[in-house]
mmCIF file of C-alpha atoms in Angstrom:
data_model
loop_
_atom_site.group_PDB
_atom_site.id
_atom_site.type_symbol
_atom_site.label_atom_id
_atom_site.label_comp_id
_atom_site.label_asym_id
_atom_site.label_seq_id
_atom_site.Cartn_x
_atom_site.Cartn_y
_atom_site.Cartn_z
ATOM 1 C CA MET A 1 0.000 0.000 0.000
ATOM 2 C CA GLY A 2 1.433 3.381 -1.003
ATOM 3 C CA GLN A 3 1.161 6.716 0.719
ATOM 4 C CA ILE A 4 -1.088 9.514 -0.515
ATOM 5 C CA ALA A 5 1.025 12.542 -1.435
ATOM 6 C CA TRP A 6 0.711 15.680 0.718
ATOM 7 C CA LEU A 7 1.321 18.574 -1.678
ATOM 8 C CA GLY A 8 3.004 21.873 -0.963
ATOM 9 C CA PRO A 9 2.606 24.991 -3.137
ATOM 10 C CA GLN A 10 5.082 23.878 -5.843
ATOM 11 C CA ASP A 11 4.717 20.097 -5.660
ATOM 12 C CA PRO A 12 3.533 18.312 -8.824
ATOM 13 C CA PHE A 13 0.494 16.055 -8.775
ATOM 14 C CA PRO A 14 0.982 12.324 -9.203
ATOM 15 C CA ASN A 15 -0.115 11.590 -12.777
ATOM 16 C CA PRO A 16 -3.068 9.140 -12.638
ATOM 17 C CA PHE A 17 -2.337 8.159 -16.251
ATOM 18 C CA PHE A 18 0.865 6.424 -15.146
ATOM 19 C CA GLU A 19 0.450 5.880 -11.407
ATOM 20 C CA ALA A 20 -2.047 3.614 -9.631
ATOM 21 C CA ASP A 21 -4.119 4.790 -6.663
ATOM 22 C CA PRO A 22 -1.611 5.309 -3.846
ATOM 23 C CA ASP A 23 -4.026 3.853 -1.266
ATOM 24 C CA PRO A 24 -6.464 1.240 -2.636
ATOM 25 C CA SER A 25 -8.578 1.592 0.503
ATOM 26 C CA VAL A 26 -9.517 5.112 -0.726
ATOM 27 C CA PRO A 27 -9.971 4.524 -4.476
ATOM 28 C CA GLY A 28 -9.569 7.591 -6.634
ATOM 29 C CA LEU A 29 -7.896 9.761 -3.979
ATOM 30 C CA ILE A 30 -4.692 10.988 -5.620
ATOM 31 C CA ALA A 31 -3.322 13.655 -3.282
ATOM 32 C CA VAL A 32 -4.037 15.982 -0.356
ATOM 33 C CA SER A 33 -3.067 19.596 0.256
ATOM 34 C CA GLU A 34 -3.570 22.119 3.033
ATOM 35 C CA ARG A 35 -5.282 24.535 0.647
ATOM 36 C CA ILE A 36 -5.773 25.192 -3.056
ATOM 37 C CA TYR A 37 -2.588 26.962 -4.068
ATOM 38 C CA PRO A 38 -2.348 29.432 -6.984
ATOM 39 C CA GLY A 39 -2.168 27.618 -10.317
ATOM 40 C CA GLN A 40 -2.923 24.248 -8.725
ATOM 41 C CA LEU A 41 -6.495 23.961 -9.975
ATOM 42 C CA SER A 42 -5.457 24.542 -13.588
ATOM 43 C CA ARG A 43 -2.707 21.924 -13.371
ATOM 44 C CA ALA A 44 -5.084 19.428 -11.749
ATOM 45 C CA TYR A 45 -7.777 19.621 -14.436
ATOM 46 C CA GLN A 46 -5.261 19.070 -17.213
ATOM 47 C CA LEU A 47 -4.299 15.809 -15.473
ATOM 48 C CA GLY A 48 -7.927 14.741 -14.990
ATOM 49 C CA ILE A 49 -7.875 15.556 -11.256
ATOM 50 C CA PHE A 50 -10.436 17.629 -9.317
ATOM 51 C CA PRO A 51 -10.925 18.737 -5.685
ATOM 52 C CA TRP A 52 -13.802 17.419 -3.588
ATOM 53 C CA TYR A 53 -13.874 17.845 0.174
ATOM 54 C CA SER A 54 -15.893 19.338 3.006
ATOM 55 C CA GLU A 55 -15.439 22.371 5.228
ATOM 56 C CA ASN A 56 -12.732 21.865 7.867
ATOM 57 C CA GLN A 57 -11.071 19.095 5.835
ATOM 58 C CA PRO A 58 -7.792 19.356 3.950
ATOM 59 C CA VAL A 59 -8.212 19.630 0.175
ATOM 60 C CA LEU A 60 -8.754 16.131 -1.246
ATOM 61 C CA TRP A 61 -7.787 15.646 -4.915
ATOM 62 C CA TRP A 62 -9.542 12.875 -6.901
ATOM 63 C CA SER A 63 -9.295 10.946 -10.155
ATOM 64 C CA PRO A 64 -11.984 8.251 -9.844
ATOM 65 C CA ASP A 65 -12.223 4.985 -11.735
ATOM 66 C CA PRO A 66 -14.677 4.656 -13.419
ATOM 67 C CA ARG A 67 -15.316 8.228 -14.554
ATOM 68 C CA MET A 68 -18.818 9.500 -15.307
ATOM 69 C CA VAL A 69 -19.067 11.365 -18.619
ATOM 70 C CA LEU A 70 -21.820 12.741 -20.814
ATOM 71 C CA LYS A 71 -21.355 12.573 -24.558
ATOM 72 C CA PRO A 72 -23.433 15.467 -25.935
ATOM 73 C CA THR A 73 -24.710 13.189 -28.713
ATOM 74 C CA GLU A 74 -26.249 10.988 -25.997
ATOM 75 C CA PHE A 75 -27.929 13.715 -23.934
ATOM 76 C CA LYS A 76 -31.456 12.512 -23.128
ATOM 77 C CA CYS A 77 -33.995 15.227 -23.796
ATOM 78 C CA SER A 78 -37.228 13.770 -22.412
ATOM 79 C CA GLU A 79 -40.632 14.848 -23.666
ATOM 80 C CA SER A 80 -41.295 16.776 -20.434
ATOM 81 C CA LEU A 81 -37.949 18.576 -20.746
ATOM 82 C CA ARG A 82 -38.582 19.302 -24.425
ATOM 83 C CA LYS A 83 -41.936 20.815 -23.442
ATOM 84 C CA ASP A 84 -40.283 23.036 -20.822
ATOM 85 C CA ILE A 85 -37.594 24.075 -23.314
ATOM 86 C CA ARG A 86 -40.291 25.049 -25.805
ATOM 87 C CA LEU A 87 -42.124 27.130 -23.177
ATOM 88 C CA PHE A 88 -38.845 28.720 -22.087
ATOM 89 C CA CYS A 89 -37.983 29.675 -25.660
ATOM 90 C CA GLN A 90 -41.464 31.102 -26.253
ATOM 91 C CA ASN A 91 -41.333 33.252 -23.093
ATOM 92 C CA THR A 92 -40.172 36.716 -24.167
ATOM 93 C CA ASN A 93 -39.023 37.364 -20.582
ATOM 94 C CA SER A 94 -36.658 34.375 -20.448
ATOM 95 C CA GLN A 95 -33.009 34.279 -21.420
ATOM 96 C CA ILE A 96 -29.763 32.357 -21.041
ATOM 97 C CA LEU A 97 -26.848 34.423 -19.773
ATOM 98 C CA VAL A 98 -23.370 32.978 -20.286
ATOM 99 C CA ASP A 99 -20.570 34.263 -18.036
ATOM 100 C CA ALA A 100 -22.693 37.272 -17.060
ATOM 101 C CA ASP A 101 -22.458 36.700 -13.294
ATOM 102 C CA PHE A 102 -20.253 33.719 -12.470
ATOM 103 C CA GLY A 103 -20.328 34.559 -8.767
ATOM 104 C CA ALA A 104 -24.119 34.433 -8.564
ATOM 105 C CA VAL A 105 -24.232 31.032 -10.255
ATOM 106 C CA ILE A 106 -21.550 29.382 -8.117
ATOM 107 C CA ARG A 107 -23.080 30.841 -4.928
ATOM 108 C CA SER A 108 -26.465 29.450 -5.972
ATOM 109 C CA CYS A 109 -24.904 26.018 -6.566
ATOM 110 C CA ALA A 110 -23.412 26.231 -3.070
ATOM 111 C CA THR A 111 -26.537 27.368 -1.226
ATOM 112 C CA THR A 112 -29.468 25.664 -2.998
ATOM 113 C CA SER A 113 -30.748 22.815 -0.841
ATOM 114 C CA ARG A 114 -30.685 19.325 -2.339
ATOM 115 C CA ARG A 115 -32.541 16.154 -1.483
ATOM 116 C CA ASP A 116 -30.526 13.710 0.663
ATOM 117 C CA GLN A 117 -27.630 16.134 1.005
ATOM 118 C CA ASP A 118 -26.604 17.923 4.182
ATOM 119 C CA GLY A 119 -24.440 20.932 3.442
ATOM 120 C CA THR A 120 -22.235 21.527 0.443
ATOM 121 C CA TRP A 121 -18.748 20.748 -0.821
ATOM 122 C CA ILE A 122 -18.608 24.191 -2.493
ATOM 123 C CA THR A 123 -16.707 25.992 0.253
ATOM 124 C CA HIS A 124 -15.620 29.640 0.199
ATOM 125 C CA GLU A 125 -12.186 28.415 -0.855
ATOM 126 C CA ILE A 126 -13.719 26.501 -3.781
ATOM 127 C CA MET A 127 -15.719 29.568 -4.839
ATOM 128 C CA ASP A 128 -12.612 31.752 -4.750
ATOM 129 C CA ALA A 129 -10.491 29.221 -6.681
ATOM 130 C CA TYR A 130 -13.059 28.704 -9.459
ATOM 131 C CA THR A 131 -13.710 32.437 -9.685
ATOM 132 C CA ASP A 132 -9.975 32.886 -10.319
ATOM 133 C CA LEU A 133 -10.210 30.180 -12.997
ATOM 134 C CA HIS A 134 -13.167 32.039 -14.517
ATOM 135 C CA GLU A 135 -11.169 35.273 -14.632
ATOM 136 C CA GLN A 136 -8.440 33.345 -16.494
ATOM 137 C CA GLY A 137 -11.009 32.231 -19.096
ATOM 138 C CA ASN A 138 -11.168 28.557 -18.067
ATOM 139 C CA ALA A 139 -14.391 28.440 -16.024
ATOM 140 C CA HIS A 140 -17.811 29.432 -17.302
ATOM 141 C CA SER A 141 -21.346 29.894 -16.023
ATOM 142 C CA ILE A 142 -24.716 29.376 -17.661
ATOM 143 C CA ALA A 143 -27.616 31.179 -15.974
ATOM 144 C CA ILE A 144 -31.286 30.470 -16.701
ATOM 145 C CA MET A 145 -33.226 33.707 -16.248
ATOM 146 C CA GLU A 146 -37.024 33.968 -16.183
ATOM 147 C CA ASP A 147 -38.867 37.228 -15.530
ATOM 148 C CA GLY A 148 -35.663 38.751 -14.197
ATOM 149 C CA GLN A 149 -35.070 35.914 -11.729
ATOM 150 C CA LEU A 150 -32.238 33.374 -11.679
ATOM 151 C CA THR A 151 -34.105 30.050 -11.724
ATOM 152 C CA GLY A 152 -31.286 27.635 -12.476
ATOM 153 C CA GLY A 153 -27.879 27.173 -13.987
ATOM 154 C CA LEU A 154 -24.506 25.500 -13.884
ATOM 155 C CA TYR A 155 -20.803 26.221 -13.949
ATOM 156 C CA CYS A 156 -18.091 24.278 -15.704
ATOM 157 C CA VAL A 157 -14.383 24.237 -16.521
ATOM 158 C CA ALA A 158 -12.891 24.091 -20.033
ATOM 159 C CA PHE A 159 -9.407 23.313 -21.311
ATOM 160 C CA GLY A 160 -8.697 22.663 -24.975
ATOM 161 C CA GLY A 161 -11.501 20.516 -26.361
ATOM 162 C CA MET A 162 -12.669 19.171 -22.978
ATOM 163 C CA VAL A 163 -15.495 20.523 -20.816
ATOM 164 C CA PHE A 164 -15.715 19.514 -17.153
ATOM 165 C CA GLY A 165 -19.170 19.902 -15.603
ATOM 166 C CA GLU A 166 -19.009 21.017 -11.978
ATOM 167 C CA SER A 167 -22.356 21.740 -10.357
ATOM 168 C CA MET A 168 -25.943 22.590 -11.265
ATOM 169 C CA PHE A 169 -28.853 24.083 -9.338
ATOM 170 C CA SER A 170 -32.584 24.556 -9.862
ATOM 171 C CA ARG A 171 -35.108 26.849 -8.255
ATOM 172 C CA LYS A 172 -37.732 25.768 -10.782
ATOM 173 C CA THR A 173 -38.452 22.324 -12.230
ATOM 174 C CA ASN A 174 -36.067 21.423 -15.050
ATOM 175 C CA ALA A 175 -34.188 24.761 -14.932
ATOM 176 C CA SER A 176 -30.812 23.078 -14.405
ATOM 177 C CA LYS A 177 -31.644 20.569 -17.151
ATOM 178 C CA ILE A 178 -32.318 23.450 -19.527
ATOM 179 C CA ALA A 179 -28.849 24.785 -18.673
ATOM 180 C CA LEU A 180 -27.294 21.371 -19.358
ATOM 181 C CA ALA A 181 -29.284 21.022 -22.589
ATOM 182 C CA SER A 182 -27.893 24.355 -23.757
ATOM 183 C CA LEU A 183 -24.340 23.321 -22.847
ATOM 184 C CA SER A 184 -24.778 19.990 -24.666
ATOM 185 C CA ALA A 185 -26.088 21.744 -27.783
ATOM 186 C CA TRP A 186 -23.161 24.202 -27.662
ATOM 187 C CA CYS A 187 -20.706 21.291 -27.354
ATOM 188 C CA LEU A 188 -22.286 19.595 -30.367
ATOM 189 C CA GLN A 189 -22.042 22.840 -32.315
ATOM 190 C CA ASN A 190 -18.335 23.121 -31.439
ATOM 191 C CA LYS A 191 -17.481 19.417 -31.926
ATOM 192 C CA ILE A 192 -16.693 18.852 -28.244
ATOM 193 C CA GLU A 193 -17.192 15.130 -27.706
ATOM 194 C CA MET A 194 -17.335 14.762 -23.944
ATOM 195 C CA ILE A 195 -18.522 16.557 -20.808
ATOM 196 C CA ASP A 196 -16.832 15.224 -17.684
ATOM 197 C CA CYS A 197 -19.364 14.574 -14.913
ATOM 198 C CA GLN A 198 -16.803 13.164 -12.452
ATOM 199 C CA GLN A 199 -18.869 10.756 -10.332
ATOM 200 C CA GLU A 200 -21.821 8.522 -11.052
ATOM 201 C CA THR A 201 -25.308 9.502 -9.878
ATOM 202 C CA ALA A 202 -28.796 8.344 -10.850
ATOM 203 C CA HIS A 203 -29.650 11.917 -11.893
ATOM 204 C CA LEU A 204 -26.747 12.049 -14.350
ATOM 205 C CA ARG A 205 -27.609 8.583 -15.699
ATOM 206 C CA SER A 206 -31.154 9.782 -16.395
ATOM 207 C CA LEU A 207 -29.701 12.550 -18.574
ATOM 208 C CA GLY A 208 -27.595 10.173 -20.652
ATOM 209 C CA ALA A 209 -24.299 10.145 -18.767
ATOM 210 C CA ALA A 210 -22.445 6.834 -18.431
ATOM 211 C CA PRO A 211 -19.280 5.586 -16.702
ATOM 212 C CA ILE A 212 -16.080 4.892 -18.619
ATOM 213 C CA SER A 213 -12.748 3.651 -17.325
ATOM 214 C CA ARG A 214 -10.308 6.189 -15.950
ATOM 215 C CA GLN A 215 -7.770 5.089 -18.554
ATOM 216 C CA THR A 216 -10.207 5.774 -21.400
ATOM 217 C CA PHE A 217 -11.115 9.141 -19.914
ATOM 218 C CA LEU A 218 -7.487 10.187 -19.485
ATOM 219 C CA GLU A 219 -6.661 9.080 -23.032
ATOM 220 C CA GLN A 220 -9.524 11.198 -24.379
ATOM 221 C CA LEU A 221 -8.435 14.105 -22.184
ATOM 222 C CA GLN A 222 -4.911 13.993 -23.612
ATOM 223 C CA ILE A 223 -6.260 13.935 -27.166
ATOM 224 C CA SER A 224 -8.472 16.941 -26.374
ATOM 225 C CA LEU A 225 -5.628 18.894 -24.772
ATOM 226 C CA ASN A 226 -3.177 18.100 -27.556
ATOM 227 C CA GLN A 227 -5.503 19.232 -30.322
ATOM 228 C CA THR A 228 -5.174 22.729 -31.708
ATOM 229 C CA LYS A 229 -6.758 24.687 -28.900
ATOM 230 C CA ILE A 230 -10.438 25.272 -29.498
ATOM 231 C CA GLU A 231 -11.365 28.887 -28.881
ATOM 232 C CA PRO A 232 -15.130 28.897 -29.391
ATOM 233 C CA SER A 233 -17.246 31.790 -28.263
ATOM 234 C CA TRP A 234 -19.120 31.203 -25.029
ATOM 235 C CA ALA A 235 -21.526 34.014 -25.934
ATOM 236 C CA PHE A 236 -24.524 31.866 -26.889
ATOM 237 C CA ASP A 237 -28.156 32.562 -26.008
ATOM 238 C CA LYS A 238 -31.397 30.588 -25.715
ATOM 239 C CA SER A 239 -31.651 30.144 -29.485
ATOM 240 C CA ILE A 240 -29.140 27.301 -29.092
ATOM 241 C CA LEU A 241 -31.938 25.264 -27.483
ATOM 242 C CA GLN A 242 -33.653 24.980 -30.877
ATOM 243 C CA TYR A 243 -31.398 21.986 -31.429
ATOM 244 C CA TRP A 244 -33.689 19.951 -29.131
ATOM 245 C CA LEU A 245 -37.003 21.124 -30.628
#
């Protein structure tokens, strides 16, 4: 049994592509650090690693096996969701705002109550770190607005041709699904083949996500990062939802 690396500010991550889980009793846990250091989050994502921990814990860095992913071509747009998308598009007081208020979206993801979940993993440190990533152009928000109110949305991370979904929230039925439908349609439009969903849940399965091996995920990640960098515009609006109608 190996030892999980404790990272300082300049220490490199173990590369999960080449190195097995250091402690098989905690599968997927790659490293630990006292805090999220500057530049660390960017380096982690490009190795297929992400932070997930609770308040008053050290920062736990993960690369799970299997890895849950959503291929935009396999997004499941149910009849009830398609109906809500149609109503949303017909409402002259509804809109999708991309990167308009990243802070509001990530705070909503952190504070919206969820069934069977006590508290949140989106700590103040997480919000600060992803806001920095947003300011660098590698994290994005999608806000669903209806009658001037934020009813749902999501935030994600993007490097090269890979999009990493982070968290969604809804204050109205299907609002977060509308945000994911818009992201999936945008990915299809820009030939992005995979949205990383990190860990398996029944909710993600219902939307078309499926687990793949860590090795397969990391291979696809490397292909996406090594491609000529995709620089698509994130300035889409609700018209992108016409793809599902």
